mmCIF file of C-alpha atoms and ligand atoms in Angstrom:
data_model
loop_
_atom_site.group_PDB
_atom_site.id
_atom_site.type_symbol
_atom_site.label_atom_id
_atom_site.label_comp_id
_atom_site.label_asym_id
_atom_site.label_seq_id
_atom_site.Cartn_x
_atom_site.Cartn_y
_atom_site.Cartn_z
ATOM 1 C CA MET A 1 -1.756 -12.955 11.543
ATOM 2 C CA ARG A 2 -0.962 -10.953 14.561
ATOM 3 C CA VAL A 3 -3.891 -8.606 15.325
ATOM 4 C CA ILE A 4 -2.930 -5.363 17.398
ATOM 5 C CA ILE A 5 -5.742 -3.046 18.631
ATOM 6 C CA LEU A 6 -4.725 0.491 19.425
ATOM 7 C CA GLU A 7 -6.472 3.597 20.590
ATOM 8 C CA SER A 8 -6.046 6.071 17.684
ATOM 9 C CA ALA A 9 -4.828 6.575 14.117
ATOM 10 C CA ALA A 10 -1.985 8.233 15.701
ATOM 11 C CA ASP A 11 -0.810 5.255 17.885
ATOM 12 C CA ILE A 12 -1.099 3.133 14.714
ATOM 13 C CA ALA A 13 1.091 5.710 12.714
ATOM 14 C CA VAL A 14 3.805 5.497 15.431
ATOM 15 C CA GLN A 15 3.760 1.577 15.552
ATOM 16 C CA ALA A 16 3.730 1.101 11.833
ATOM 17 C CA GLY A 17 6.152 4.047 11.294
ATOM 18 C CA ASN A 18 8.437 2.377 13.819
ATOM 19 C CA ILE A 19 8.706 -0.855 11.778
ATOM 20 C CA PHE A 20 10.022 0.919 8.808
ATOM 21 C CA VAL A 21 12.457 3.059 11.148
ATOM 22 C CA GLU A 22 13.821 -0.138 12.565
ATOM 23 C CA LEU A 23 14.063 -1.992 9.414
ATOM 24 C CA LEU A 24 15.948 0.947 7.950
ATOM 25 C CA LYS A 25 18.502 0.972 10.991
ATOM 26 C CA GLU A 26 19.117 -2.662 10.309
ATOM 27 C CA LYS A 27 19.254 -2.493 6.577
ATOM 28 C CA PRO A 28 19.804 1.011 5.263
ATOM 29 C CA ASP A 29 19.011 -0.399 1.627
ATOM 30 C CA ALA A 30 15.843 -2.103 2.515
ATOM 31 C CA VAL A 31 12.996 -2.535 -0.112
ATOM 32 C CA LEU A 32 9.839 -0.798 1.085
ATOM 33 C CA GLY A 33 6.328 -1.692 -0.013
ATOM 34 C CA LEU A 34 4.238 1.490 0.176
ATOM 35 C CA ALA A 35 0.368 2.132 -0.129
ATOM 36 C CA THR A 36 -1.640 5.201 -1.057
ATOM 37 C CA GLY A 37 -5.000 6.322 0.217
ATOM 38 C CA ALA A 38 -6.073 8.151 3.353
ATOM 39 C CA THR A 39 -4.970 5.681 6.099
ATOM 40 C CA PRO A 40 -1.121 5.690 5.582
ATOM 41 C CA VAL A 41 -1.000 9.481 5.656
ATOM 42 C CA PRO A 42 -0.394 9.680 9.278
ATOM 43 C CA THR A 43 2.300 6.974 9.163
ATOM 44 C CA TYR A 44 3.936 9.063 6.415
ATOM 45 C CA LYS A 45 3.727 12.113 8.500
ATOM 46 C CA TYR A 46 5.315 10.124 11.365
ATOM 47 C CA LEU A 47 8.283 9.006 9.124
ATOM 48 C CA ILE A 48 8.872 12.528 7.926
ATOM 49 C CA ASP A 49 9.083 13.716 11.543
ATOM 50 C CA CYS A 50 11.528 10.982 12.524
ATOM 51 C CA TYR A 51 13.689 12.034 9.473
ATOM 52 C CA ASN A 52 13.640 15.510 10.449
ATOM 53 C CA LYS A 53 14.638 14.474 13.761
ATOM 54 C CA GLY A 54 17.468 12.435 12.293
ATOM 55 C CA LYS A 55 16.148 9.011 13.543
ATOM 56 C CA VAL A 56 15.686 7.580 10.083
ATOM 57 C CA SER A 57 17.470 7.946 6.739
ATOM 58 C CA PHE A 58 16.026 6.876 3.301
ATOM 59 C CA LYS A 59 19.255 7.600 1.626
ATOM 60 C CA ASP A 60 19.914 4.032 0.437
ATOM 61 C CA ALA A 61 16.360 2.826 0.500
ATOM 62 C CA VAL A 62 14.281 1.380 -2.470
ATOM 63 C CA SER A 63 10.409 1.566 -2.862
ATOM 64 C CA PHE A 64 7.717 -0.085 -4.498
ATOM 65 C CA ASN A 65 4.256 1.075 -4.419
ATOM 66 C CA LEU A 66 1.252 -1.235 -4.918
ATOM 67 C CA ASP A 67 -0.645 0.463 -7.548
ATOM 68 C CA GLU A 68 -1.423 3.257 -9.895
ATOM 69 C CA TYR A 69 -4.449 4.470 -12.017
ATOM 70 C CA ILE A 70 -4.586 3.585 -15.718
ATOM 71 C CA GLY A 71 -4.429 6.697 -17.673
ATOM 72 C CA LEU A 72 -2.817 9.045 -15.137
ATOM 73 C CA ASN A 73 0.653 10.169 -15.637
ATOM 74 C CA LYS A 74 3.287 11.047 -12.701
ATOM 75 C CA GLU A 75 2.271 14.742 -12.949
ATOM 76 C CA HIS A 76 -1.477 14.227 -12.452
ATOM 77 C CA PRO A 77 -2.383 15.476 -9.122
ATOM 78 C CA ASN A 78 -4.607 12.298 -8.711
ATOM 79 C CA SER A 79 -1.930 9.870 -9.755
ATOM 80 C CA TYR A 80 -0.532 7.848 -6.855
ATOM 81 C CA TYR A 81 3.166 8.783 -8.023
ATOM 82 C CA PHE A 82 1.970 12.526 -7.347
ATOM 83 C CA PHE A 83 0.437 11.586 -3.928
ATOM 84 C CA MET A 84 3.632 9.634 -2.773
ATOM 85 C CA MET A 85 5.907 12.522 -3.572
ATOM 86 C CA ASP A 86 3.578 14.864 -2.046
ATOM 87 C CA MET A 87 2.787 12.817 1.029
ATOM 88 C CA LEU A 88 6.500 11.221 1.761
ATOM 89 C CA PHE A 89 9.230 11.374 -0.910
ATOM 90 C CA SER A 90 9.644 15.114 -1.369
ATOM 91 C CA HIS A 91 10.177 15.533 2.422
ATOM 92 C CA VAL A 92 12.928 12.692 2.894
ATOM 93 C CA ASN A 93 16.130 11.952 1.288
ATOM 94 C CA MET A 94 14.867 9.163 -0.880
ATOM 95 C CA ARG A 95 16.683 8.840 -4.205
ATOM 96 C CA LYS A 96 14.248 9.689 -6.947
ATOM 97 C CA ASP A 97 15.442 6.831 -9.200
ATOM 98 C CA MET A 98 14.819 4.346 -6.280
ATOM 99 C CA ILE A 99 11.075 5.065 -6.171
ATOM 100 C CA HIS A 100 9.104 2.891 -8.131
ATOM 101 C CA VAL A 101 5.321 3.211 -8.769
ATOM 102 C CA PRO A 102 3.561 1.243 -11.758
ATOM 103 C CA ASN A 103 3.413 3.308 -14.748
ATOM 104 C CA GLY A 104 -0.359 3.809 -15.686
ATOM 105 C CA VAL A 105 0.550 5.227 -19.020
ATOM 106 C CA ALA A 106 2.867 2.788 -20.217
ATOM 107 C CA GLU A 107 2.703 2.105 -23.931
ATOM 108 C CA ASP A 108 3.037 -1.681 -23.437
ATOM 109 C CA ILE A 109 1.147 -2.149 -20.199
ATOM 110 C CA GLU A 110 1.558 -6.038 -20.207
ATOM 111 C CA LYS A 111 5.309 -5.297 -20.303
ATOM 112 C CA GLU A 112 5.125 -2.703 -17.696
ATOM 113 C CA CYS A 113 3.530 -5.227 -15.346
ATOM 114 C CA ARG A 114 6.136 -8.067 -16.106
ATOM 115 C CA ASP A 115 8.944 -5.579 -15.621
ATOM 116 C CA TYR A 116 7.615 -4.399 -12.335
ATOM 117 C CA ASP A 117 7.465 -7.839 -10.808
ATOM 118 C CA ALA A 118 11.028 -8.555 -12.280
ATOM 119 C CA LEU A 119 12.539 -5.293 -10.677
ATOM 120 C CA ILE A 120 11.104 -6.168 -7.256
ATOM 121 C CA GLU A 121 12.910 -9.485 -7.552
ATOM 122 C CA GLN A 122 16.093 -7.946 -8.828
ATOM 123 C CA PHE A 123 16.255 -5.704 -5.668
ATOM 124 C CA GLY A 124 15.804 -9.020 -3.523
ATOM 125 C CA GLY A 125 12.174 -8.531 -2.876
ATOM 126 C CA ILE A 126 10.100 -6.521 -0.628
ATOM 127 C CA ASP A 127 11.161 -6.376 3.190
ATOM 128 C CA VAL A 128 8.186 -4.758 4.453
ATOM 129 C CA GLN A 129 4.980 -4.221 2.765
ATOM 130 C CA LEU A 130 2.514 -1.637 4.119
ATOM 131 C CA LEU A 131 -1.274 -2.130 3.193
ATOM 132 C CA GLY A 132 -4.690 -0.464 3.659
ATOM 133 C CA ILE A 133 -7.744 -2.184 3.206
ATOM 134 C CA GLY A 134 -10.769 -1.401 0.917
ATOM 135 C CA THR A 135 -14.402 -1.504 2.426
ATOM 136 C CA ASN A 136 -14.776 -4.483 0.054
ATOM 137 C CA GLY A 137 -11.553 -6.332 1.408
ATOM 138 C CA HIS A 138 -9.387 -5.169 -1.548
ATOM 139 C CA ILE A 139 -5.709 -4.946 -0.879
ATOM 140 C CA GLY A 140 -3.720 -3.028 -3.587
ATOM 141 C CA PHE A 141 -6.439 -2.992 -6.259
ATOM 142 C CA ASN A 142 -7.075 -6.720 -6.028
ATOM 143 C CA GLU A 143 -10.762 -6.478 -5.922
ATOM 144 C CA PRO A 144 -13.106 -9.188 -4.730
ATOM 145 C CA SER A 145 -13.177 -12.035 -7.681
ATOM 146 C CA ASP A 146 -13.287 -15.729 -7.940
ATOM 147 C CA ALA A 147 -9.568 -16.371 -7.923
ATOM 148 C CA PHE A 148 -6.624 -14.892 -6.247
ATOM 149 C CA SER A 149 -4.373 -12.892 -8.575
ATOM 150 C CA GLU A 150 -0.463 -13.675 -9.064
ATOM 151 C CA GLY A 151 1.765 -10.918 -10.327
ATOM 152 C CA THR A 152 1.309 -7.402 -11.292
ATOM 153 C CA TYR A 153 -1.828 -6.960 -13.702
ATOM 154 C CA VAL A 154 -4.309 -4.327 -14.853
ATOM 155 C CA THR A 155 -7.755 -4.587 -13.353
ATOM 156 C CA ASP A 156 -11.173 -3.121 -13.562
ATOM 157 C CA LEU A 157 -12.152 -1.383 -10.367
ATOM 158 C CA THR A 158 -15.412 -2.241 -8.987
ATOM 159 C CA LYS A 159 -18.355 0.039 -8.311
ATOM 160 C CA SER A 160 -17.515 0.089 -4.491
ATOM 161 C CA THR A 161 -13.891 1.121 -5.030
ATOM 162 C CA ILE A 162 -15.097 3.746 -7.469
ATOM 163 C CA GLU A 163 -17.765 4.903 -5.041
ATOM 164 C CA SER A 164 -15.026 5.156 -2.175
ATOM 165 C CA ASN A 165 -12.565 7.051 -4.400
ATOM 166 C CA LYS A 166 -14.470 9.238 -6.426
ATOM 167 C CA ILE A 167 -14.391 11.967 -3.754
ATOM 168 C CA TYR A 168 -10.990 12.736 -5.032
ATOM 169 C CA PHE A 169 -12.303 13.290 -8.554
ATOM 170 C CA PRO A 170 -14.843 16.124 -8.446
ATOM 171 C CA ASN A 171 -15.050 16.358 -12.131
ATOM 172 C CA GLY A 172 -16.181 13.056 -12.180
ATOM 173 C CA ASP A 173 -13.307 11.675 -14.299
ATOM 174 C CA MET A 174 -12.084 8.885 -12.147
ATOM 175 C CA PRO A 175 -10.363 5.967 -13.881
ATOM 176 C CA THR A 176 -12.119 2.797 -13.884
ATOM 177 C CA LYS A 177 -8.943 0.655 -14.399
ATOM 178 C CA ALA A 178 -5.731 0.341 -12.421
ATOM 179 C CA ILE A 179 -2.382 -1.504 -12.468
ATOM 180 C CA THR A 180 -1.725 -3.279 -9.276
ATOM 181 C CA MET A 181 0.714 -5.697 -7.715
ATOM 182 C CA GLY A 182 -1.081 -8.973 -7.568
ATOM 183 C CA ILE A 183 -1.913 -11.011 -4.547
ATOM 184 C CA GLY A 184 0.984 -13.310 -5.313
ATOM 185 C CA SER A 185 3.248 -10.284 -5.419
ATOM 186 C CA ILE A 186 2.040 -9.029 -2.115
ATOM 187 C CA MET A 187 2.285 -12.411 -0.305
ATOM 188 C CA LYS A 188 5.993 -12.742 -1.430
ATOM 189 C CA ALA A 189 6.723 -9.773 0.942
ATOM 190 C CA LYS A 190 8.925 -10.936 3.824
ATOM 191 C CA LYS A 191 6.645 -8.899 6.293
ATOM 192 C CA VAL A 192 3.150 -7.308 5.703
ATOM 193 C CA ILE A 193 1.709 -4.532 7.880
ATOM 194 C CA LEU A 194 -2.047 -3.852 7.325
ATOM 195 C CA ILE A 195 -3.359 -0.641 8.865
ATOM 196 C CA SER A 196 -7.090 0.136 9.089
ATOM 197 C CA THR A 197 -9.133 2.829 10.786
ATOM 198 C CA GLY A 198 -12.726 3.670 11.155
ATOM 199 C CA HIS A 199 -16.043 1.845 11.148
ATOM 200 C CA SER A 200 -16.539 1.758 7.310
ATOM 201 C CA LYS A 201 -13.829 -0.925 7.461
ATOM 202 C CA ALA A 202 -15.101 -3.017 10.283
ATOM 203 C CA LYS A 203 -17.154 -5.521 8.025
ATOM 204 C CA ALA A 204 -14.117 -6.126 5.674
ATOM 205 C CA ILE A 205 -11.880 -6.446 8.689
ATOM 206 C CA LYS A 206 -14.072 -8.926 10.239
ATOM 207 C CA ALA A 207 -13.975 -10.994 7.040
ATOM 208 C CA MET A 208 -10.346 -10.697 6.677
ATOM 209 C CA ILE A 209 -9.433 -12.189 10.046
ATOM 210 C CA GLU A 210 -12.425 -14.406 11.101
ATOM 211 C CA GLY A 211 -13.869 -15.336 7.758
ATOM 212 C CA GLU A 212 -12.575 -18.036 5.491
ATOM 213 C CA VAL A 213 -9.670 -17.372 3.167
ATOM 214 C CA THR A 214 -11.413 -16.666 -0.201
ATOM 215 C CA PRO A 215 -10.755 -14.392 -2.998
ATOM 216 C CA SER A 216 -14.165 -12.767 -2.481
ATOM 217 C CA CYS A 217 -12.327 -10.951 0.296
ATOM 218 C CA PRO A 218 -8.757 -10.730 -0.964
ATOM 219 C CA ALA A 219 -7.224 -9.625 2.339
ATOM 220 C CA SER A 220 -8.155 -12.880 3.673
ATOM 221 C CA ILE A 221 -5.177 -14.483 2.036
ATOM 222 C CA LEU A 222 -3.006 -12.455 4.918
ATOM 223 C CA GLN A 223 -4.138 -15.390 7.119
ATOM 224 C CA LYS A 224 -1.725 -17.590 5.412
ATOM 225 C CA HIS A 225 1.251 -15.089 5.436
ATOM 226 C CA SER A 226 3.806 -16.112 7.945
ATOM 227 C CA ASP A 227 4.476 -12.458 9.196
ATOM 228 C CA ALA A 228 1.519 -10.362 8.695
ATOM 229 C CA VAL A 229 0.680 -7.860 11.386
ATOM 230 C CA ILE A 230 -2.674 -5.943 11.376
ATOM 231 C CA PHE A 231 -2.871 -2.681 13.316
ATOM 232 C CA LEU A 232 -6.530 -1.580 13.752
ATOM 233 C CA ASP A 233 -8.138 1.223 15.898
ATOM 234 C CA ARG A 234 -11.253 0.311 17.925
ATOM 235 C CA ASP A 235 -13.879 1.365 15.301
ATOM 236 C CA ALA A 236 -12.267 -0.779 12.645
ATOM 237 C CA ALA A 237 -12.013 -3.794 15.045
ATOM 238 C CA SER A 238 -15.525 -3.180 16.393
ATOM 239 C CA LEU A 239 -17.078 -6.316 14.701
ATOM 240 C CA LEU A 240 -14.392 -8.724 15.773
ATOM 241 C CA ALA A 241 -15.588 -11.549 18.183
HETATM 242 C C1 F6R B 301 -3.692 2.151 -2.229
HETATM 243 C C2 F6R B 301 -4.336 0.704 -2.161
HETATM 244 C C3 F6R B 301 -5.718 0.376 -1.530
HETATM 245 C C4 F6R B 301 -5.918 1.302 -0.297
HETATM 246 C C5 F6R B 301 -7.425 1.044 0.063
HETATM 247 C C6 F6R B 301 -8.025 1.987 1.312
HETATM 248 O O1 F6R B 301 -2.380 2.047 -2.672
HETATM 249 O O2 F6R B 301 -3.801 0.001 -2.472
HETATM 250 O O3 F6R B 301 -5.867 -0.742 -1.462
HETATM 251 O O4 F6R B 301 -5.193 1.016 0.583
HETATM 252 O O5 F6R B 301 -8.309 1.493 -0.995
HETATM 253 O O6 F6R B 301 -7.794 3.248 1.205
HETATM 254 P P1 F6R B 301 -8.143 4.295 2.198
HETATM 255 O O7 F6R B 301 -6.802 4.180 3.012
HETATM 256 O O8 F6R B 301 -8.036 5.447 1.495
HETATM 257 O O9 F6R B 301 -9.268 4.093 3.148
#
C-alpha cells in the first residue's frame, strides 16, 4: 500500500486522473473500475477537462461501476447510473454499451450479481479500480461485518451509511439495500486507487492503513493488494502516526 498525502482535493484529482489518462494512452481499451460519491467528482471533472483538451479518449474504454441502490432504475436521479452519466460519461466519448453499472432493478438479482462478475472477467478484469471510503471503512458498499465478501452481492446498508447518504434523498426515501462488487471482486483489480478527503474520514483512514486487516474495516484488506495507492489530503491523513 503506497500512501501519498497531498495538499488539496484538486491535487488528488490531478494525480488520480492522470493514472487513468496514462492507462488509456497505453491501453485504449482498458477496463476502468469507477466509483460514485462526492470524493471522485473533482477527478471526473479533471478527466472531462483532459478529454476536452484532447489528452485522453474513452472511445475504446470499458467501465464497471462498483455499486447501485436496489430499487432505483437508470433514470432515477439518485441512481448511480444517472450520477455517472451526469458527472462523467455524457461529457466524454465513452460508448454507452461499454458502460456497466449493476442493475438495481434486475428481476433476478442473484443472476445479475453472477453475470456482473462474469462480464468483468470476460473483458479481462479491471485494470484500475477507483475507490472512495465510507466513514465506517466501507469500500463499494461492503459494510463492516465479520467476513470479507467475495463476488458481487446484495447487501443491507448500515445505519452509518444511511446517515451519510440520506442528504441526497430529501424525501426520506433512501434505499436500504444495494448491489455491490464484493471485496473479492475489488481485490482482483490489477491496480487500486483509493482517494479520500476531509476530517470525517480520518478515523477510517487510520484503521485502513495502520489497523489490522479485518472485515470490521473492509478497506483494511487493501493492505494485502499488490498495487494499491492511497491519495489523501491532510485532513483525511490527520490521525496517521
Ligand atoms: C460509491 C461507493 C462508496 C463511496 C463512499 C464514500 O460508489 O462505493 O464506497 O466511495 O461511501 O463516499 P463519498 O465520496 O461521498 O464520501
